[in-house]
PDB file of C-alpha atoms and ligand atoms in Angstrom:
ATOM      1  CA  MET A   1      12.139  -1.497   8.299  1.00 79.00           C
ATOM      2  CA  THR A   2      12.825  -5.252   8.497  1.00 79.00           C
ATOM      3  CA  VAL A   3       9.859  -7.424   7.494  1.00 80.00           C
ATOM      4  CA  HIS A   4       9.837 -11.208   7.776  1.00 77.00           C
ATOM      5  CA  ASN A   5       6.068 -11.529   7.186  1.00 76.00           C
ATOM      6  CA  THR A   6       6.290 -10.595   3.513  1.00 79.00           C
ATOM      7  CA  GLU A   7       2.970 -12.248   2.514  1.00 77.00           C
ATOM      8  CA  GLN A   8       1.044 -10.355   5.200  1.00 77.00           C
ATOM      9  CA  PHE A   9       2.997  -7.173   4.427  1.00 80.00           C
ATOM     10  CA  GLU A  10       1.726  -7.343   0.834  1.00 81.00           C
ATOM     11  CA  ALA A  11      -1.885  -8.136   1.858  1.00 76.00           C
ATOM     12  CA  TRP A  12      -2.171  -5.386   4.472  1.00 74.00           C
ATOM     13  CA  ASN A  13      -0.484  -2.786   2.269  1.00 81.00           C
ATOM     14  CA  GLY A  14      -2.665  -3.878  -0.692  1.00 76.00           C
ATOM     15  CA  ASP A  15      -6.410  -4.476  -1.198  1.00 70.00           C
ATOM     16  CA  GLU A  16      -7.051  -5.878   2.272  1.00 71.00           C
ATOM     17  CA  GLY A  17      -5.395  -2.918   3.984  1.00 68.00           C
ATOM     18  CA  GLN A  18      -7.229  -0.419   1.767  1.00 69.00           C
ATOM     19  CA  VAL A  19     -10.633  -1.898   2.650  1.00 63.00           C
ATOM     20  CA  TRP A  20      -9.875  -1.920   6.378  1.00 62.00           C
ATOM     21  CA  ALA A  21      -8.394   1.582   6.192  1.00 67.00           C
ATOM     22  CA  ALA A  22     -11.617   2.807   4.614  1.00 62.00           C
ATOM     23  CA  GLY A  23     -13.575   1.335   7.519  1.00 57.00           C
ATOM     24  CA  GLY A  24     -14.607  -1.890   5.749  1.00 48.00           C
ATOM     25  CA  PRO A  25     -14.895  -4.794   8.179  1.00 48.00           C
ATOM     26  CA  GLY A  26     -16.290  -3.271  11.345  1.00 44.00           C
ATOM     27  CA  GLY A  27     -16.715   0.194   9.890  1.00 42.00           C
ATOM     28  CA  ARG A  28     -16.464   3.235  12.079  1.00 44.00           C
ATOM     29  CA  ASP A  29     -19.625   5.172  11.320  1.00 41.00           C
ATOM     30  CA  VAL A  30     -21.869   3.785  14.069  1.00 40.00           C
ATOM     31  CA  GLU A  31     -21.339   2.064  17.418  1.00 55.00           C
ATOM     32  CA  ASP A  32     -20.103  -1.388  16.477  1.00 77.00           C
ATOM     33  CA  PRO A  33     -19.251  -4.653  18.192  1.00 89.00           C
ATOM     34  CA  ASP A  34     -15.524  -4.019  17.736  1.00 91.00           C
ATOM     35  CA  ALA A  35     -15.842  -1.365  20.456  1.00 92.00           C
ATOM     36  CA  GLU A  36     -17.311  -4.036  22.741  1.00 94.00           C
ATOM     37  CA  LEU A  37     -14.375  -6.329  21.930  1.00 96.00           C
ATOM     38  CA  THR A  38     -11.952  -3.530  22.754  1.00 96.00           C
ATOM     39  CA  ARG A  39     -13.658  -2.859  26.087  1.00 96.00           C
ATOM     40  CA  ARG A  40     -13.392  -6.550  26.990  1.00 96.00           C
ATOM     41  CA  LEU A  41      -9.750  -6.606  25.875  1.00 98.00           C
ATOM     42  CA  LEU A  42      -8.658  -3.524  27.818  1.00 98.00           C
ATOM     43  CA  ASP A  43     -10.578  -4.664  30.905  1.00 98.00           C
ATOM     44  CA  ALA A  44      -8.782  -8.031  30.763  1.00 98.00           C
ATOM     45  CA  ALA A  45      -5.435  -6.279  30.292  1.00 98.00           C
ATOM     46  CA  LEU A  46      -6.187  -3.968  33.278  1.00 98.00           C
ATOM     47  CA  VAL A  47      -5.055  -0.949  31.243  1.00 98.00           C
ATOM     48  CA  GLY A  48      -5.061   2.257  33.271  1.00 98.00           C
ATOM     49  CA  GLY A  49      -3.143   5.103  34.924  1.00 97.00           C
ATOM     50  CA  ARG A  50       0.463   5.357  33.836  1.00 98.00           C
ATOM     51  CA  ASP A  51       0.584   2.177  31.748  1.00 98.00           C
ATOM     52  CA  ARG A  52       2.860   2.092  28.735  1.00 98.00           C
ATOM     53  CA  VAL A  53       0.771   0.097  26.262  1.00 98.00           C
ATOM     54  CA  LEU A  54       1.828  -1.695  23.076  1.00 98.00           C
ATOM     55  CA  ASP A  55      -0.996  -2.403  20.581  1.00 98.00           C
ATOM     56  CA  ILE A  56       0.141  -5.198  18.235  1.00 98.00           C
ATOM     57  CA  GLY A  57      -1.289  -5.115  14.704  1.00 98.00           C
ATOM     58  CA  CYS A  58      -3.157  -1.937  15.636  1.00 98.00           C
ATOM     59  CA  GLY A  59      -4.653  -1.353  12.164  1.00 97.00           C
ATOM     60  CA  THR A  60      -6.475   1.975  12.055  1.00 96.00           C
ATOM     61  CA  GLY A  61      -5.780   2.517  15.747  1.00 97.00           C
ATOM     62  CA  ASP A  62      -9.207   2.222  17.429  1.00 95.00           C
ATOM     63  CA  THR A  63      -7.793   0.050  20.189  1.00 97.00           C
ATOM     64  CA  THR A  64      -4.638   2.140  20.562  1.00 98.00           C
ATOM     65  CA  LEU A  65      -6.723   5.295  21.068  1.00 97.00           C
ATOM     66  CA  MET A  66      -8.997   3.644  23.591  1.00 97.00           C
ATOM     67  CA  ALA A  67      -5.954   2.314  25.477  1.00 98.00           C
ATOM     68  CA  ALA A  68      -4.416   5.804  25.510  1.00 98.00           C
ATOM     69  CA  SER A  69      -7.666   7.210  26.940  1.00 97.00           C
ATOM     70  CA  ARG A  70      -7.605   4.624  29.706  1.00 97.00           C
ATOM     71  CA  ALA A  71      -3.958   5.417  30.533  1.00 98.00           C
ATOM     72  CA  PRO A  72      -4.002   9.234  30.477  1.00 97.00           C
ATOM     73  CA  GLU A  73      -0.678   9.495  32.326  1.00 98.00           C
ATOM     74  CA  GLY A  74       0.847   6.713  30.280  1.00 98.00           C
ATOM     75  CA  HIS A  75       1.353   6.172  26.589  1.00 98.00           C
ATOM     76  CA  ALA A  76       0.096   3.871  23.817  1.00 98.00           C
ATOM     77  CA  LEU A  77       2.168   2.751  20.838  1.00 98.00           C
ATOM     78  CA  GLY A  78       0.354   1.192  17.882  1.00 98.00           C
ATOM     79  CA  LEU A  79       2.535  -1.118  15.774  1.00 98.00           C
ATOM     80  CA  ASP A  80       1.396  -2.375  12.382  1.00 98.00           C
ATOM     81  CA  LEU A  81       2.728  -3.593   9.033  1.00 97.00           C
ATOM     82  CA  SER A  82       0.256  -1.578   6.979  1.00 97.00           C
ATOM     83  CA  GLY A  83       1.051   1.927   5.733  1.00 97.00           C
ATOM     84  CA  PRO A  84      -2.531   2.753   4.608  1.00 97.00           C
ATOM     85  CA  MET A  85      -3.980   1.676   7.939  1.00 97.00           C
ATOM     86  CA  LEU A  86      -1.396   3.626   9.931  1.00 98.00           C
ATOM     87  CA  ASP A  87      -2.197   6.731   7.833  1.00 97.00           C
ATOM     88  CA  GLU A  88      -5.793   6.475   9.070  1.00 97.00           C
ATOM     89  CA  ALA A  89      -4.641   5.778  12.630  1.00 97.00           C
ATOM     90  CA  ARG A  90      -2.425   8.885  12.662  1.00 97.00           C
ATOM     91  CA  LYS A  91      -5.305  11.035  11.361  1.00 97.00           C
ATOM     92  CA  ALA A  92      -7.606   9.700  14.082  1.00 96.00           C
ATOM     93  CA  ALA A  93      -4.951  10.382  16.750  1.00 96.00           C
ATOM     94  CA  SER A  94      -4.176  13.910  15.644  1.00 94.00           C
ATOM     95  CA  GLY A  95      -3.886  16.237  18.642  1.00 92.00           C
ATOM     96  CA  ARG A  96      -3.572  13.378  21.138  1.00 94.00           C
ATOM     97  CA  GLY A  97      -0.366  13.680  23.160  1.00 93.00           C
ATOM     98  CA  ASN A  98       0.060  10.140  24.457  1.00 97.00           C
ATOM     99  CA  VAL A  99      -0.349   8.066  21.275  1.00 98.00           C
ATOM    100  CA  THR A 100       2.242   7.191  18.633  1.00 98.00           C
ATOM    101  CA  PHE A 101       2.325   4.731  15.761  1.00 98.00           C
ATOM    102  CA  GLU A 102       5.174   2.821  14.130  1.00 98.00           C
ATOM    103  CA  GLN A 103       5.233   0.692  11.007  1.00 98.00           C
ATOM    104  CA  GLY A 104       6.956  -2.637  11.531  1.00 97.00           C
ATOM    105  CA  ASP A 105       6.752  -6.409  11.749  1.00 97.00           C
ATOM    106  CA  ALA A 106       5.988  -7.312  15.389  1.00 97.00           C
ATOM    107  CA  GLN A 107       7.989 -10.490  14.907  1.00 96.00           C
ATOM    108  CA  VAL A 108      11.274  -8.611  14.535  1.00 97.00           C
ATOM    109  CA  HIS A 109      10.534  -4.965  15.323  1.00 97.00           C
ATOM    110  CA  PRO A 110      13.225  -3.506  17.636  1.00 97.00           C
ATOM    111  CA  LEU A 111      10.895  -2.758  20.566  1.00 98.00           C
ATOM    112  CA  PRO A 112      12.640  -1.415  23.685  1.00 98.00           C
ATOM    113  CA  ASP A 113      13.572  -4.115  26.239  1.00 98.00           C
ATOM    114  CA  GLY A 114      11.037  -4.016  29.080  1.00 98.00           C
ATOM    115  CA  GLY A 115       9.586  -0.821  27.611  1.00 98.00           C
ATOM    116  CA  PHE A 116       5.910  -1.690  28.133  1.00 98.00           C
ATOM    117  CA  ASP A 117       3.688  -2.539  31.085  1.00 98.00           C
ATOM    118  CA  VAL A 118       1.108  -4.180  28.891  1.00 98.00           C
ATOM    119  CA  ALA A 119       0.695  -5.442  25.319  1.00 98.00           C
ATOM    120  CA  VAL A 120      -2.740  -5.846  23.732  1.00 98.00           C
ATOM    121  CA  SER A 121      -4.087  -6.918  20.384  1.00 98.00           C
ATOM    122  CA  ARG A 122      -7.526  -7.092  18.843  1.00 98.00           C
ATOM    123  CA  HIS A 123      -7.235  -9.566  15.982  1.00 97.00           C
ATOM    124  CA  GLY A 124      -3.656  -8.563  15.185  1.00 98.00           C
ATOM    125  CA  VAL A 125      -1.606 -11.579  16.331  1.00 98.00           C
ATOM    126  CA  MET A 126      -2.817 -14.382  14.043  1.00 97.00           C
ATOM    127  CA  PHE A 127      -0.763 -13.449  10.995  1.00 96.00           C
ATOM    128  CA  PHE A 128       2.781 -14.075  12.202  1.00 96.00           C
ATOM    129  CA  ALA A 129       4.948 -16.311  10.011  1.00 93.00           C
ATOM    130  CA  ASP A 130       6.713 -17.468  13.205  1.00 96.00           C
ATOM    131  CA  PRO A 131       4.337 -16.891  16.143  1.00 98.00           C
ATOM    132  CA  VAL A 132       6.751 -18.159  18.811  1.00 98.00           C
ATOM    133  CA  ALA A 133       9.390 -15.649  17.654  1.00 97.00           C
ATOM    134  CA  ALA A 134       6.792 -12.881  17.523  1.00 98.00           C
ATOM    135  CA  PHE A 135       5.426 -13.510  21.017  1.00 98.00           C
ATOM    136  CA  ALA A 136       8.991 -13.857  22.332  1.00 98.00           C
ATOM    137  CA  ASN A 137       9.728 -10.418  20.858  1.00 98.00           C
ATOM    138  CA  VAL A 138       6.616  -9.042  22.580  1.00 98.00           C
ATOM    139  CA  ARG A 139       7.583 -10.753  25.858  1.00 98.00           C
ATOM    140  CA  ARG A 140      11.046  -9.145  25.700  1.00 98.00           C
ATOM    141  CA  ALA A 141       9.353  -5.751  25.303  1.00 98.00           C
ATOM    142  CA  LEU A 142       7.284  -6.274  28.472  1.00 98.00           C
ATOM    143  CA  ARG A 143       8.725  -5.346  31.851  1.00 98.00           C
ATOM    144  CA  PRO A 144       9.006  -8.243  34.344  1.00 98.00           C
ATOM    145  CA  GLY A 145       5.451  -8.705  35.663  1.00 97.00           C
ATOM    146  CA  GLY A 146       4.056  -7.099  32.503  1.00 98.00           C
ATOM    147  CA  ARG A 147       0.774  -8.298  30.968  1.00 98.00           C
ATOM    148  CA  LEU A 148      -0.361  -9.520  27.556  1.00 98.00           C
ATOM    149  CA  ALA A 149      -4.000  -9.710  26.413  1.00 98.00           C
ATOM    150  CA  PHE A 150      -5.329 -10.430  22.951  1.00 98.00           C
ATOM    151  CA  ILE A 151      -8.441 -11.461  21.078  1.00 98.00           C
ATOM    152  CA  CYS A 152      -8.396 -13.921  18.182  1.00 98.00           C
ATOM    153  CA  PRO A 153     -11.052 -16.003  16.395  1.00 98.00           C
ATOM    154  CA  GLN A 154     -12.142 -19.459  17.517  1.00 98.00           C
ATOM    155  CA  PRO A 155     -12.166 -22.187  14.811  1.00 98.00           C
ATOM    156  CA  PRO A 156     -13.913 -21.248  11.571  1.00 98.00           C
ATOM    157  CA  GLU A 157     -16.910 -23.566  12.076  1.00 98.00           C
ATOM    158  CA  PHE A 158     -17.945 -21.359  15.032  1.00 98.00           C
ATOM    159  CA  CYS A 159     -17.689 -18.179  12.962  1.00 98.00           C
ATOM    160  CA  ALA A 160     -20.757 -17.623  10.764  1.00 98.00           C
ATOM    161  CA  TRP A 161     -19.076 -14.439   9.470  1.00 97.00           C
ATOM    162  CA  TYR A 162     -16.652 -16.797   7.688  1.00 98.00           C
ATOM    163  CA  VAL A 163     -18.877 -19.790   6.938  1.00 98.00           C
ATOM    164  CA  VAL A 164     -21.795 -17.860   5.384  1.00 98.00           C
ATOM    165  CA  PRO A 165     -19.766 -15.960   2.747  1.00 98.00           C
ATOM    166  CA  VAL A 166     -17.474 -18.909   1.983  1.00 98.00           C
ATOM    167  CA  ALA A 167     -20.506 -21.185   1.469  1.00 98.00           C
ATOM    168  CA  ALA A 168     -22.023 -18.600  -0.886  1.00 98.00           C
ATOM    169  CA  LEU A 169     -18.826 -18.416  -2.936  1.00 98.00           C
ATOM    170  CA  LEU A 170     -18.611 -22.204  -3.091  1.00 97.00           C
ATOM    171  CA  GLY A 171     -22.313 -22.420  -4.100  1.00 97.00           C
ATOM    172  CA  MET A 172     -23.266 -24.615  -1.145  1.00 97.00           C
ATOM    173  CA  PRO A 173     -25.545 -24.259   1.916  1.00 98.00           C
ATOM    174  CA  PRO A 174     -23.933 -22.825   5.083  1.00 97.00           C
ATOM    175  CA  GLU A 175     -25.039 -25.826   7.160  1.00 97.00           C
ATOM    176  CA  PRO A 176     -23.383 -27.826   8.506  1.00 98.00           C
ATOM    177  CA  PRO A 177     -20.525 -25.350   9.019  1.00 98.00           C
ATOM    178  CA  GLU A 178     -18.001 -28.172   9.321  1.00 98.00           C
ATOM    179  CA  GLY A 179     -18.911 -29.175   5.750  1.00 98.00           C
ATOM    180  CA  VAL A 180     -18.198 -25.668   4.464  1.00 98.00           C
ATOM    181  CA  VAL A 181     -14.885 -25.492   6.298  1.00 97.00           C
ATOM    182  CA  ALA A 182     -13.895 -28.879   4.845  1.00 97.00           C
ATOM    183  CA  ALA A 183     -14.970 -27.825   1.315  1.00 96.00           C
ATOM    184  CA  TYR A 184     -12.821 -24.675   1.323  1.00 96.00           C
ATOM    185  CA  PRO A 185     -10.156 -25.504  -1.252  1.00 92.00           C
ATOM    186  CA  GLY A 186      -7.243 -23.548   0.222  1.00 90.00           C
ATOM    187  CA  PRO A 187      -5.007 -23.910   3.253  1.00 89.00           C
ATOM    188  CA  ALA A 188      -6.609 -22.732   6.514  1.00 89.00           C
ATOM    189  CA  PRO A 189      -6.707 -18.925   6.370  1.00 93.00           C
ATOM    190  CA  ALA A 190      -4.072 -17.200   8.507  1.00 94.00           C
ATOM    191  CA  MET A 191      -6.771 -15.498  10.581  1.00 95.00           C
ATOM    192  CA  PHE A 192      -7.525 -18.911  12.161  1.00 97.00           C
ATOM    193  CA  SER A 193      -3.895 -19.775  12.906  1.00 97.00           C
ATOM    194  CA  LEU A 194      -4.454 -19.454  16.690  1.00 98.00           C
ATOM    195  CA  SER A 195      -8.009 -20.761  16.711  1.00 98.00           C
ATOM    196  CA  GLU A 196      -7.141 -24.077  18.402  1.00 98.00           C
ATOM    197  CA  ARG A 197      -7.093 -23.476  22.138  1.00 97.00           C
ATOM    198  CA  ASP A 198      -4.239 -25.921  22.794  1.00 98.00           C
ATOM    199  CA  ARG A 199      -2.090 -24.259  20.166  1.00 98.00           C
ATOM    200  CA  VAL A 200      -2.480 -20.861  21.852  1.00 98.00           C
ATOM    201  CA  GLY A 201      -1.186 -22.275  25.136  1.00 97.00           C
ATOM    202  CA  ASP A 202       1.644 -24.089  23.404  1.00 98.00           C
ATOM    203  CA  VAL A 203       2.805 -21.050  21.383  1.00 98.00           C
ATOM    204  CA  LEU A 204       2.684 -18.694  24.373  1.00 98.00           C
ATOM    205  CA  GLY A 205       4.461 -21.207  26.608  1.00 98.00           C
ATOM    206  CA  ARG A 206       7.241 -21.674  24.068  1.00 98.00           C
ATOM    207  CA  ALA A 207       7.576 -17.889  23.814  1.00 98.00           C
ATOM    208  CA  GLY A 208       8.242 -17.787  27.572  1.00 98.00           C
ATOM    209  CA  LEU A 209       4.905 -16.312  28.662  1.00 98.00           C
ATOM    210  CA  THR A 210       3.261 -17.614  31.837  1.00 98.00           C
ATOM    211  CA  GLN A 211      -0.127 -17.640  33.614  1.00 98.00           C
ATOM    212  CA  VAL A 212      -1.938 -18.207  30.330  1.00 98.00           C
ATOM    213  CA  SER A 213      -5.728 -17.939  30.566  1.00 98.00           C
ATOM    214  CA  ILE A 214      -8.066 -18.488  27.611  1.00 98.00           C
ATOM    215  CA  GLU A 215     -11.729 -17.438  27.837  1.00 98.00           C
ATOM    216  CA  ALA A 216     -14.386 -18.068  25.174  1.00 98.00           C
ATOM    217  CA  ILE A 217     -16.381 -14.963  24.256  1.00 97.00           C
ATOM    218  CA  HIS A 218     -19.068 -14.374  21.642  1.00 97.00           C
ATOM    219  CA  VAL A 219     -19.323 -10.882  20.170  1.00 96.00           C
ATOM    220  CA  PRO A 220     -20.939 -10.586  16.724  1.00 95.00           C
ATOM    221  CA  HIS A 221     -18.823  -9.528  13.790  1.00 95.00           C
ATOM    222  CA  ARG A 222     -19.919  -6.365  11.981  1.00 93.00           C
ATOM    223  CA  PHE A 223     -18.935  -6.305   8.321  1.00 91.00           C
ATOM    224  CA  GLY A 224     -20.183  -2.831   7.386  1.00 90.00           C
ATOM    225  CA  ALA A 225     -23.352  -0.775   7.108  1.00 92.00           C
ATOM    226  CA  THR A 226     -25.010  -2.669   4.243  1.00 96.00           C
ATOM    227  CA  ALA A 227     -24.847  -6.064   2.532  1.00 97.00           C
ATOM    228  CA  ALA A 228     -23.086  -4.346  -0.387  1.00 97.00           C
ATOM    229  CA  ASP A 229     -20.364  -3.034   1.973  1.00 95.00           C
ATOM    230  CA  ALA A 230     -20.097  -6.437   3.609  1.00 96.00           C
ATOM    231  CA  ALA A 231     -19.763  -8.150   0.231  1.00 97.00           C
ATOM    232  CA  ASP A 232     -17.014  -5.734  -0.805  1.00 95.00           C
ATOM    233  CA  ALA A 233     -15.203  -6.304   2.489  1.00 94.00           C
ATOM    234  CA  PHE A 234     -15.257 -10.079   2.032  1.00 95.00           C
ATOM    235  CA  LEU A 235     -14.354  -9.721  -1.670  1.00 95.00           C
ATOM    236  CA  ALA A 236     -11.026  -8.140  -0.608  1.00 92.00           C
ATOM    237  CA  SER A 237     -10.211 -10.989   1.772  1.00 92.00           C
ATOM    238  CA  GLY A 238      -7.716 -13.779   1.220  1.00 92.00           C
ATOM    239  CA  PRO A 239     -10.327 -16.604   1.174  1.00 94.00           C
ATOM    240  CA  THR A 240     -12.338 -14.903  -1.610  1.00 95.00           C
ATOM    241  CA  ARG A 241      -9.256 -14.381  -3.730  1.00 93.00           C
ATOM    242  CA  TYR A 242      -8.309 -18.002  -3.163  1.00 92.00           C
ATOM    243  CA  ILE A 243     -11.725 -19.295  -4.262  1.00 96.00           C
ATOM    244  CA  VAL A 244     -12.279 -16.962  -7.238  1.00 95.00           C
ATOM    245  CA  GLU A 245      -8.786 -17.273  -8.640  1.00 91.00           C
ATOM    246  CA  ARG A 246      -9.029 -21.077  -8.632  1.00 91.00           C
ATOM    247  CA  ASP A 247     -12.568 -21.380 -10.071  1.00 93.00           C
ATOM    248  CA  ASP A 248     -12.642 -20.586 -13.818  1.00 94.00           C
ATOM    249  CA  THR A 249     -16.451 -20.505 -13.779  1.00 95.00           C
ATOM    250  CA  LEU A 250     -16.730 -17.887 -11.000  1.00 96.00           C
ATOM    251  CA  THR A 251     -16.332 -14.247 -12.096  1.00 96.00           C
ATOM    252  CA  TRP A 252     -15.690 -11.405  -9.630  1.00 96.00           C
ATOM    253  CA  ASP A 253     -19.157  -9.977 -10.525  1.00 97.00           C
ATOM    254  CA  GLU A 254     -20.835 -13.282  -9.752  1.00 97.00           C
ATOM    255  CA  ALA A 255     -18.838 -13.572  -6.504  1.00 98.00           C
ATOM    256  CA  ARG A 256     -20.057 -10.097  -5.479  1.00 97.00           C
ATOM    257  CA  ARG A 257     -23.667 -11.016  -6.362  1.00 98.00           C
ATOM    258  CA  ARG A 258     -23.522 -14.242  -4.321  1.00 98.00           C
ATOM    259  CA  LEU A 259     -21.980 -12.483  -1.323  1.00 98.00           C
ATOM    260  CA  ARG A 260     -24.570  -9.701  -1.343  1.00 98.00           C
ATOM    261  CA  ALA A 261     -27.425 -12.235  -1.483  1.00 98.00           C
ATOM    262  CA  ALA A 262     -25.965 -14.342   1.326  1.00 98.00           C
ATOM    263  CA  LEU A 263     -25.208 -11.378   3.590  1.00 98.00           C
ATOM    264  CA  ALA A 264     -28.468  -9.442   3.016  1.00 98.00           C
ATOM    265  CA  PRO A 265     -30.445 -11.426   5.651  1.00 98.00           C
ATOM    266  CA  TYR A 266     -27.962 -10.234   8.298  1.00 97.00           C
ATOM    267  CA  GLU A 267     -28.403  -6.529   7.487  1.00 97.00           C
ATOM    268  CA  GLY A 268     -30.177  -4.471  10.154  1.00 94.00           C
ATOM    269  CA  PRO A 269     -30.154  -0.981  11.669  1.00 91.00           C
ATOM    270  CA  GLY A 270     -26.775  -1.672  13.285  1.00 90.00           C
ATOM    271  CA  GLY A 271     -25.197  -2.853  10.035  1.00 93.00           C
ATOM    272  CA  VAL A 272     -24.430  -6.380   8.839  1.00 96.00           C
ATOM    273  CA  LEU A 273     -23.930  -8.497  11.963  1.00 96.00           C
ATOM    274  CA  LEU A 274     -22.989 -12.176  11.932  1.00 97.00           C
ATOM    275  CA  PRO A 275     -22.399 -14.563  14.822  1.00 96.00           C
ATOM    276  CA  ALA A 276     -18.771 -14.897  15.874  1.00 97.00           C
ATOM    277  CA  ALA A 277     -16.727 -16.649  18.531  1.00 98.00           C
ATOM    278  CA  GLN A 278     -13.423 -15.387  19.907  1.00 98.00           C
ATOM    279  CA  TRP A 279     -10.776 -16.320  22.452  1.00 98.00           C
ATOM    280  CA  LEU A 280      -9.874 -13.665  24.995  1.00 98.00           C
ATOM    281  CA  VAL A 281      -6.352 -14.630  26.021  1.00 98.00           C
ATOM    282  CA  THR A 282      -4.286 -13.213  28.871  1.00 98.00           C
ATOM    283  CA  ALA A 283      -0.737 -14.045  29.916  1.00 98.00           C
ATOM    284  CA  GLY A 284       2.133 -12.502  31.815  1.00 98.00           C
ATOM    285  CA  ARG A 285       5.869 -12.063  31.788  1.00 97.00           C
TER     286      ARG A 285
HETATM  287  C1  SAM B   1      -7.539  -8.087  11.200  1.00 93.88           C
HETATM  288  S1  SAM B   1      -6.562  -6.626  11.220  1.00 93.88           S
HETATM  289  C2  SAM B   1      -6.925  -6.000  12.851  1.00 93.88           C
HETATM  290  C3  SAM B   1      -6.595  -4.543  12.995  1.00 93.88           C
HETATM  291  C4  SAM B   1      -6.976  -3.899  14.344  1.00 93.88           C
HETATM  292  N1  SAM B   1      -6.300  -4.503  15.465  1.00 93.88           N
HETATM  293  C5  SAM B   1      -8.457  -3.933  14.534  1.00 93.88           C
HETATM  294  O1  SAM B   1      -8.949  -4.679  15.392  1.00 93.88           O
HETATM  295  O2  SAM B   1      -9.165  -3.198  13.814  1.00 93.88           O
HETATM  296  C6  SAM B   1      -4.936  -7.328  11.420  1.00 93.88           C
HETATM  297  C7  SAM B   1      -3.818  -6.306  11.476  1.00 93.88           C
HETATM  298  O3  SAM B   1      -2.611  -6.977  11.818  1.00 93.88           O
HETATM  299  C8  SAM B   1      -1.552  -6.363  11.092  1.00 93.88           C
HETATM  300  N2  SAM B   1      -0.423  -7.296  11.046  1.00 93.88           N
HETATM  301  C9  SAM B   1      -0.394  -8.518  10.467  1.00 93.88           C
HETATM  302  N3  SAM B   1       0.793  -9.097  10.661  1.00 93.88           N
HETATM  303  C10 SAM B   1       1.547  -8.213  11.384  1.00 93.88           C
HETATM  304  C11 SAM B   1       2.872  -8.238  11.887  1.00 93.88           C
HETATM  305  N4  SAM B   1       3.660  -9.264  11.677  1.00 93.88           N
HETATM  306  N5  SAM B   1       3.312  -7.155  12.574  1.00 93.88           N
HETATM  307  C12 SAM B   1       2.521  -6.076  12.776  1.00 93.88           C
HETATM  308  N6  SAM B   1       1.248  -6.004  12.313  1.00 93.88           N
HETATM  309  C13 SAM B   1       0.774  -7.060  11.628  1.00 93.88           C
HETATM  310  C14 SAM B   1      -2.177  -6.063   9.736  1.00 93.88           C
HETATM  311  O4  SAM B   1      -1.444  -5.107   9.001  1.00 93.88           O
HETATM  312  C15 SAM B   1      -3.567  -5.587  10.149  1.00 93.88           C
HETATM  313  O5  SAM B   1      -3.605  -4.205  10.362  1.00 93.88           O
END
C-alpha cells in the first residue's frame, strides 16, 4: 500500500481510529444524525440501481452499506486509510454480496480508470495532504458523466461541536465563537481544510471536476450517548492533543473533567447533540 498522507495514516490507525471504530463520534447504538447526513448525501448523489459506488474515507462503513442497499444490482467499495475502522466495516458488511473494502490513500490509490458511476464521502475528504491530486484521482476513477457528492464541515465558528469543547479546554467562554477559533493555539485542524466555500470550488475545478454545486446544510453532530463518551471522543481528537500537549498546566484528567462539564448540557435521550453546519457538495466528471 502506498501512503502519501502519513500524518493522517498515523492518526486514523492510532487513537483517533480506535475511538471511531468503537463507535465514538456519532456512535451506532441509536438512530443518529449521521444517518440523516448519509440520506442527504446519497440522495444528492442519486445513488441507485446498478451504480458502482466509491465511498472515500468510508471509516466503519455506514455510508458504504447504505449505498450498497440503494444500489442492489450495483456494488459499493469503501476505501479508507484506517485498519481498525475497516475491521469494523468488514464485520458490519459480513454476508452482504455487493460491498467490499480496501485500505489505501485515496490520493494515490490505484482505482480502476472509469470504474465508478458515483463517488461519495461523508466527512472523509478533508484530510488529504494534496486535495487537488486526491480529487483528480477520484475523477479519473469516475466514468465520463459520473457523479461526485460529499459532505464536509463549514468553518469552525459555525460548528458548536468544535467551539464548545475547544473553549472548555482553553478555559474560556464559548461565545463569541470567532474568539475561540482565534484563541486556538494550533494550525487550523485538517477537518476544516475544505470549510471555505471558495476553496472547495477552486480545488474541485483544478482537479478537473465540473458542475460544482455547494449547498449549506445544518444537521447536528452527535458525539456519543453520554457526556462522558463525548468527552472521551473529543479527548482522542487532534485539537485536544494539540492543546493539552502544549499547556504544562493542563493534565489529561483535568481536560476530561472540563470536557464532561462543557458537554453535559447537550446530553439528552438521543445522546450528546451539538449544533453543526456542513457543506453538501456535488460535482461531475
Ligand atoms: C471523520 S472520519 C469519517 C468516516 C466515515 N466517512 C463516517 O462518516 O463515519 C474520516 C475518515 O477519513 C479517512 N481518511 C483520511 N484521509 C484519507 C485518505 N487520504 N484516504 C482514505 N481515507 C482517508 C480516515 O481514516 C477516517 O476513517
